[in-house]
Tab-separated table of C-alpha atoms in Angstrom:
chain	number	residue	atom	x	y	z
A	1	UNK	CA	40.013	-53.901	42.696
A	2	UNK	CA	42.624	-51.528	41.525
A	3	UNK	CA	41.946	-47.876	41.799
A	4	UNK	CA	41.686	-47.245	37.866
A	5	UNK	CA	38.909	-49.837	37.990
A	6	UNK	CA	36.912	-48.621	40.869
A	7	UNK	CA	37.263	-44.677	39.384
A	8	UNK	CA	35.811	-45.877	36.352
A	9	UNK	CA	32.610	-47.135	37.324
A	10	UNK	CA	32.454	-44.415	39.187
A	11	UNK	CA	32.624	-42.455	35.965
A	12	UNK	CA	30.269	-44.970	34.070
A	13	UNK	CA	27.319	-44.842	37.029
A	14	UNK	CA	27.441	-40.995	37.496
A	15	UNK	CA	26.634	-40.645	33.147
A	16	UNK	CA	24.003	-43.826	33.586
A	17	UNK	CA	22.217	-41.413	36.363
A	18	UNK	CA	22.640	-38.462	34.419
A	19	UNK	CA	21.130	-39.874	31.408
A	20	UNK	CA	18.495	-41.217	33.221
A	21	UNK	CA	18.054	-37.566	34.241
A	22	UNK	CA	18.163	-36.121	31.359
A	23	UNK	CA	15.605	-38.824	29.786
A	24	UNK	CA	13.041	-38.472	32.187
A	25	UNK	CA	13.362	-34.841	31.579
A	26	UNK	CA	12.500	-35.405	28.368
A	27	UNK	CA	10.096	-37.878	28.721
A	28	UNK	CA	8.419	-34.770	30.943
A	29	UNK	CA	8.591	-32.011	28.047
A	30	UNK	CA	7.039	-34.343	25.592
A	31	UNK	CA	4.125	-34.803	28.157
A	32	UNK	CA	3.388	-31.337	28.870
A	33	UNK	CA	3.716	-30.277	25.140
A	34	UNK	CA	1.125	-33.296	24.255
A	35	UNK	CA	-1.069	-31.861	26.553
A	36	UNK	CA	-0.486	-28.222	26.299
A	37	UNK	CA	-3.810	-26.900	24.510
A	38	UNK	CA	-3.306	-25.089	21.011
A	39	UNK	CA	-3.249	-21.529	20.377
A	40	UNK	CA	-6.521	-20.250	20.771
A	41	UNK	CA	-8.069	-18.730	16.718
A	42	UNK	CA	-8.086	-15.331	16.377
A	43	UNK	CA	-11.693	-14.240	18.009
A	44	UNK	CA	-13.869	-12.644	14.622
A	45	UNK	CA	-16.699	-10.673	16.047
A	46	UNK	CA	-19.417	-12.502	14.604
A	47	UNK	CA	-22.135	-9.471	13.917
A	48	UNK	CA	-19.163	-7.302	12.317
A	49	UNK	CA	-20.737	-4.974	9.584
A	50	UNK	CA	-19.055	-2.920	6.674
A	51	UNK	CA	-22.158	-0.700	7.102
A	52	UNK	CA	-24.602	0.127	9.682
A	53	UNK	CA	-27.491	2.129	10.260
A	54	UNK	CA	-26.204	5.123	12.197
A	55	UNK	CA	-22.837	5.265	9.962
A	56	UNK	CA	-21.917	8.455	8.771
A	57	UNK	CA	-22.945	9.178	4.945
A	58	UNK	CA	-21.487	11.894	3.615
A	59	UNK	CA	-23.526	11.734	0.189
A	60	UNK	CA	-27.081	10.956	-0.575
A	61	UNK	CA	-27.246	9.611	-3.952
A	62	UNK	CA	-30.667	9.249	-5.204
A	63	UNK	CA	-30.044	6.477	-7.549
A	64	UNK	CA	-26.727	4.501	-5.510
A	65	UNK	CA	-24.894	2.210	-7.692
A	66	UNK	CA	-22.049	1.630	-4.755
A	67	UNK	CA	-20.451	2.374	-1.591
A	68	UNK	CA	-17.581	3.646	-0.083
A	69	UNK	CA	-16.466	3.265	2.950
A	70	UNK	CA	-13.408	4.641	4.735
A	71	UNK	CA	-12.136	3.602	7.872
A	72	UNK	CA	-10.370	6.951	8.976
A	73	UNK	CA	-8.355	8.353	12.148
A	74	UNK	CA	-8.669	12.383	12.493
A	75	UNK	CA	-5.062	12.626	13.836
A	76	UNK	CA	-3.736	10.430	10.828
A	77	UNK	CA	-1.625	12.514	8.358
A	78	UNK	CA	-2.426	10.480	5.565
A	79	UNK	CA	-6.323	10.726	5.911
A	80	UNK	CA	-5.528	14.198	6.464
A	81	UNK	CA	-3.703	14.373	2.951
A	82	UNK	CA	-6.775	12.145	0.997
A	83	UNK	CA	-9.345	14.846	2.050
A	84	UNK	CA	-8.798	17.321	-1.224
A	85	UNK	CA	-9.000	14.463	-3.397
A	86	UNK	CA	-12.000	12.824	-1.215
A	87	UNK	CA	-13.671	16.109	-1.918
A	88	UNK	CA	-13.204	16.217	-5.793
A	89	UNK	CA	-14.343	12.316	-5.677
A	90	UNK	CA	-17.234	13.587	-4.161
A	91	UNK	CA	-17.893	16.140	-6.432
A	92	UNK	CA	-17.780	13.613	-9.170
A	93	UNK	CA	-19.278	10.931	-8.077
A	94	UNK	CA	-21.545	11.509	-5.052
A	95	UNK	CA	-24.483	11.405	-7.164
A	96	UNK	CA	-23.968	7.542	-7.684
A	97	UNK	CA	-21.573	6.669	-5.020
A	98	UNK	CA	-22.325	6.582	-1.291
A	99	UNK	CA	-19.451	8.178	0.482
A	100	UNK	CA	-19.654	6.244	4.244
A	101	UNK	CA	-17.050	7.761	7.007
A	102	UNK	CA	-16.591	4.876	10.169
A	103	UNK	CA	-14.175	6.035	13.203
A	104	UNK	CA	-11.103	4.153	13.646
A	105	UNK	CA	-8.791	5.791	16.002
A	106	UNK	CA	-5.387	4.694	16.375
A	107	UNK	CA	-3.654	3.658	19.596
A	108	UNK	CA	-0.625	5.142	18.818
A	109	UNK	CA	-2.418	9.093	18.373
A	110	UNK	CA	-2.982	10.439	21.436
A	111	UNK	CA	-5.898	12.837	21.037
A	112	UNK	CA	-7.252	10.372	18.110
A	113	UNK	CA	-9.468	8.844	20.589
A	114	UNK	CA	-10.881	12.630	21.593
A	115	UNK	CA	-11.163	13.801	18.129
A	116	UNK	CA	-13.682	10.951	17.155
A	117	UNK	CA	-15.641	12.042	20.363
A	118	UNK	CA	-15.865	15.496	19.526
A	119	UNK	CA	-17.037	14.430	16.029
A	120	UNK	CA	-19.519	12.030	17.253
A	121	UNK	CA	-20.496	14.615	19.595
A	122	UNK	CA	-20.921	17.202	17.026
A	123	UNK	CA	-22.994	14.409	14.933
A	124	UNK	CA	-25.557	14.330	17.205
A	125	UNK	CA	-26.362	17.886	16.152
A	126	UNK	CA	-26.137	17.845	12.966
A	127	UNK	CA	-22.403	18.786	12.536
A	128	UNK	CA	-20.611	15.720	12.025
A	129	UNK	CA	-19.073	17.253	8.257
A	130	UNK	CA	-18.181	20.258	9.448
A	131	UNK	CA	-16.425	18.982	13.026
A	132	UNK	CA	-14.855	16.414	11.064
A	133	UNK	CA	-13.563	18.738	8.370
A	134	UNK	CA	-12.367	21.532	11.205
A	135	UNK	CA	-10.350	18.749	12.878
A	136	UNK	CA	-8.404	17.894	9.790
A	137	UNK	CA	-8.247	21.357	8.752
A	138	UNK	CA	-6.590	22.345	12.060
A	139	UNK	CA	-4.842	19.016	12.640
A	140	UNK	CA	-1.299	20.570	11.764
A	141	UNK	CA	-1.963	23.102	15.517
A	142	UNK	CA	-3.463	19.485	17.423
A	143	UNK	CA	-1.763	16.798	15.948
A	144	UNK	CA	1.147	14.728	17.858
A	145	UNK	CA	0.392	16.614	21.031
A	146	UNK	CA	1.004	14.301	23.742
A	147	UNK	CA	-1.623	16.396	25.956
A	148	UNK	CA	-5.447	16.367	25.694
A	149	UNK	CA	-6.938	18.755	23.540
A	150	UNK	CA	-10.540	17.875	24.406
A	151	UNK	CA	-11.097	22.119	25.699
A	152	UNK	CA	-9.661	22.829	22.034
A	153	UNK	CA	-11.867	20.811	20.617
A	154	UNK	CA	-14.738	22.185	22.420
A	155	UNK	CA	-14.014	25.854	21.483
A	156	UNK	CA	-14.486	24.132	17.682
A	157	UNK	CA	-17.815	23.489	18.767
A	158	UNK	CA	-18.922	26.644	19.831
A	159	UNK	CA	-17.095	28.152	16.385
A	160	UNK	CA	-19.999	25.637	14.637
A	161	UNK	CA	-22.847	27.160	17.000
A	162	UNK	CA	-23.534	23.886	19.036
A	163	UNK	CA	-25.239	23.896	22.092
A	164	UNK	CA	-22.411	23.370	24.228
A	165	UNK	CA	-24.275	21.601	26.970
A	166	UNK	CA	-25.253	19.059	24.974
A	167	UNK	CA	-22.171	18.742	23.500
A	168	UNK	CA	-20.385	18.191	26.825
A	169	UNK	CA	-23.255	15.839	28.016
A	170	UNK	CA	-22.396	13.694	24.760
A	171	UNK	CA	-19.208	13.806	25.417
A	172	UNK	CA	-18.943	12.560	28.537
A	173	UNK	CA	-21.994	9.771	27.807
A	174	UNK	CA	-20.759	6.291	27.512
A	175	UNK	CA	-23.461	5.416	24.591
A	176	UNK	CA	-20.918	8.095	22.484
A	177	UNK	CA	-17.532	6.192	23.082
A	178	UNK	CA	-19.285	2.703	22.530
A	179	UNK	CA	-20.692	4.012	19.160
A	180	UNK	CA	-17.104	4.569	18.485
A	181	UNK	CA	-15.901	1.282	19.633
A	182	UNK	CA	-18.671	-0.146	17.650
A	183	UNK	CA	-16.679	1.052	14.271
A	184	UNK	CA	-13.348	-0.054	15.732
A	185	UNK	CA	-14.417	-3.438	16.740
A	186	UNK	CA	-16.367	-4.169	13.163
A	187	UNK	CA	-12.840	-2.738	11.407
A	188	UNK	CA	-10.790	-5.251	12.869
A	189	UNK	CA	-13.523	-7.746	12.105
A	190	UNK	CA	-12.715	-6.567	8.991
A	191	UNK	CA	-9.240	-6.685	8.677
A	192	UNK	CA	-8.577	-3.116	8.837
A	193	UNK	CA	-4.940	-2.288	10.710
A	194	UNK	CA	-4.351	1.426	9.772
A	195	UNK	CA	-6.065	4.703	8.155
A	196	UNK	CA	-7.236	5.294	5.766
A	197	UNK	CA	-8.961	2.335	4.358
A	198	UNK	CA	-11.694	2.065	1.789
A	199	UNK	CA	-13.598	-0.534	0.825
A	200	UNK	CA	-15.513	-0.238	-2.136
A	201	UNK	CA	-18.714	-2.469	-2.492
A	202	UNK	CA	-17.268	-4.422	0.230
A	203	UNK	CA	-14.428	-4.613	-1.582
A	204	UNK	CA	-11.126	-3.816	0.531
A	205	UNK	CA	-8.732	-1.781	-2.034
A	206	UNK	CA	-5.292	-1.206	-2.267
A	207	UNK	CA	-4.569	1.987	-3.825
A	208	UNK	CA	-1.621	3.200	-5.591
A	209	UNK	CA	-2.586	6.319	-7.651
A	210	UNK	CA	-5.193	8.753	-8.378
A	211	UNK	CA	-6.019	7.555	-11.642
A	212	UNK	CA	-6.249	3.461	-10.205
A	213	UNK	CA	-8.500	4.880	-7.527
A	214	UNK	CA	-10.886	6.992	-10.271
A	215	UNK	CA	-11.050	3.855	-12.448
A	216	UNK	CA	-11.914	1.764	-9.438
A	217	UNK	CA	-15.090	3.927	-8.765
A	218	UNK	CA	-15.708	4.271	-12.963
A	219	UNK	CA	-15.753	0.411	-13.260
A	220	UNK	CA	-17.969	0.421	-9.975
A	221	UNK	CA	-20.528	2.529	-11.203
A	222	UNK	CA	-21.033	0.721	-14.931
């Protein structure tokens, strides 16, 4: 056998055991992606709520022909920015519209979190407005701070007159931050992914102007 010959096959059985390689290799990768389980469906909490009995109203219609509810973040500079025209809305149309407030911090605030506690806290004595409205009010001195202002927000309490050991006591209780979480948990339920959002009559809106938002509530109230 010459040595061209015997170099050959040489050649020819080193690419049949390669391919044979590379085929059971193959054969492998189609196994394990036959068997590999699919991606699991997003997890929708299955009690989520738009409303529930402890959210925060912020009008008392005596005759309510609809809801709103916003899903807002006290650190957010956009909720921040809605409050004067919130306010007018109010003025307007809180005699037939329910005005509903639900927490939604986001992760990426880092005293967003310890703003809706203070609220909350606040809310238990009868203070949730004007916490909530002191916070955005003085976001501009808290805002972005990458350091806790939970002792600023506590001298805000004591500006409102709360007792200040209740305050800290609901503060610190658990049963406040899971009331939170509650709000969180039903807004991403609910497809909520930033503040602020409103749903009206369990409607979620996009908004563009003033005048699309006011026609929104006009047509709601018919």
């Amino acid at each position: 056998m010459s040595a061209v010959n015997t170099a050959r096959r040489v050649r020819i059985a080193i690419w049949i055991f390669l391919a044979a390689i590379v085929g059971a290799g193959l054969i492998w990768y189609a196994v394990l992606v036959a068997n590999k389980p699919a991606p699991a469906a997003p997890v929708v909490a299955a009690d989520a709520q738009l409303v529930r009995e402890d959210s925060h109203r912020v009008t008392s219609p005596a005759s309510e022909k609809a809801q709103l509810v916003e899903f807002l973040d006290f650190e957010c500079e956009s909720c921040r920015a809605a409050e004067p025209l919130l306010a007018e809305l109010k003025k307007e149309y809180g005699d037939r519209i329910t005005f509903i407030h639900r927490y939604y911090p986001l992760p990426g605030h880092r005293n967003s979190g310890t703003a809706a506690v203070a609220v909350e806290a606040a809310a238990q004595q009868g203070k949730y407005e004007e916490m909530a409205a002191k916070l955005f009010e003085t976001q501009p001195q808290w805002g972005e701070r990458q350091d806790s202002q939970a002792a600023l927000f506590r001298t805000y309490a004591q500006e409102l007159g709360l007792d200040l050991a209740k305050y800290d006591n609901a503060v610190l209780d658990q049963a406040t931050k899971d009331r939170i979480n509650q709000d969180v948990a039903d807004g991403r339920a609910l497809g909520v992914t930033g503040t602020p959002t409103f749903f009206l009559n369990g409607k979620k809106l996009t908004l563009n102007t003033e005048a699309q938002f006011r026609q929104l509530l006009d047509e709601a109230i018919r």
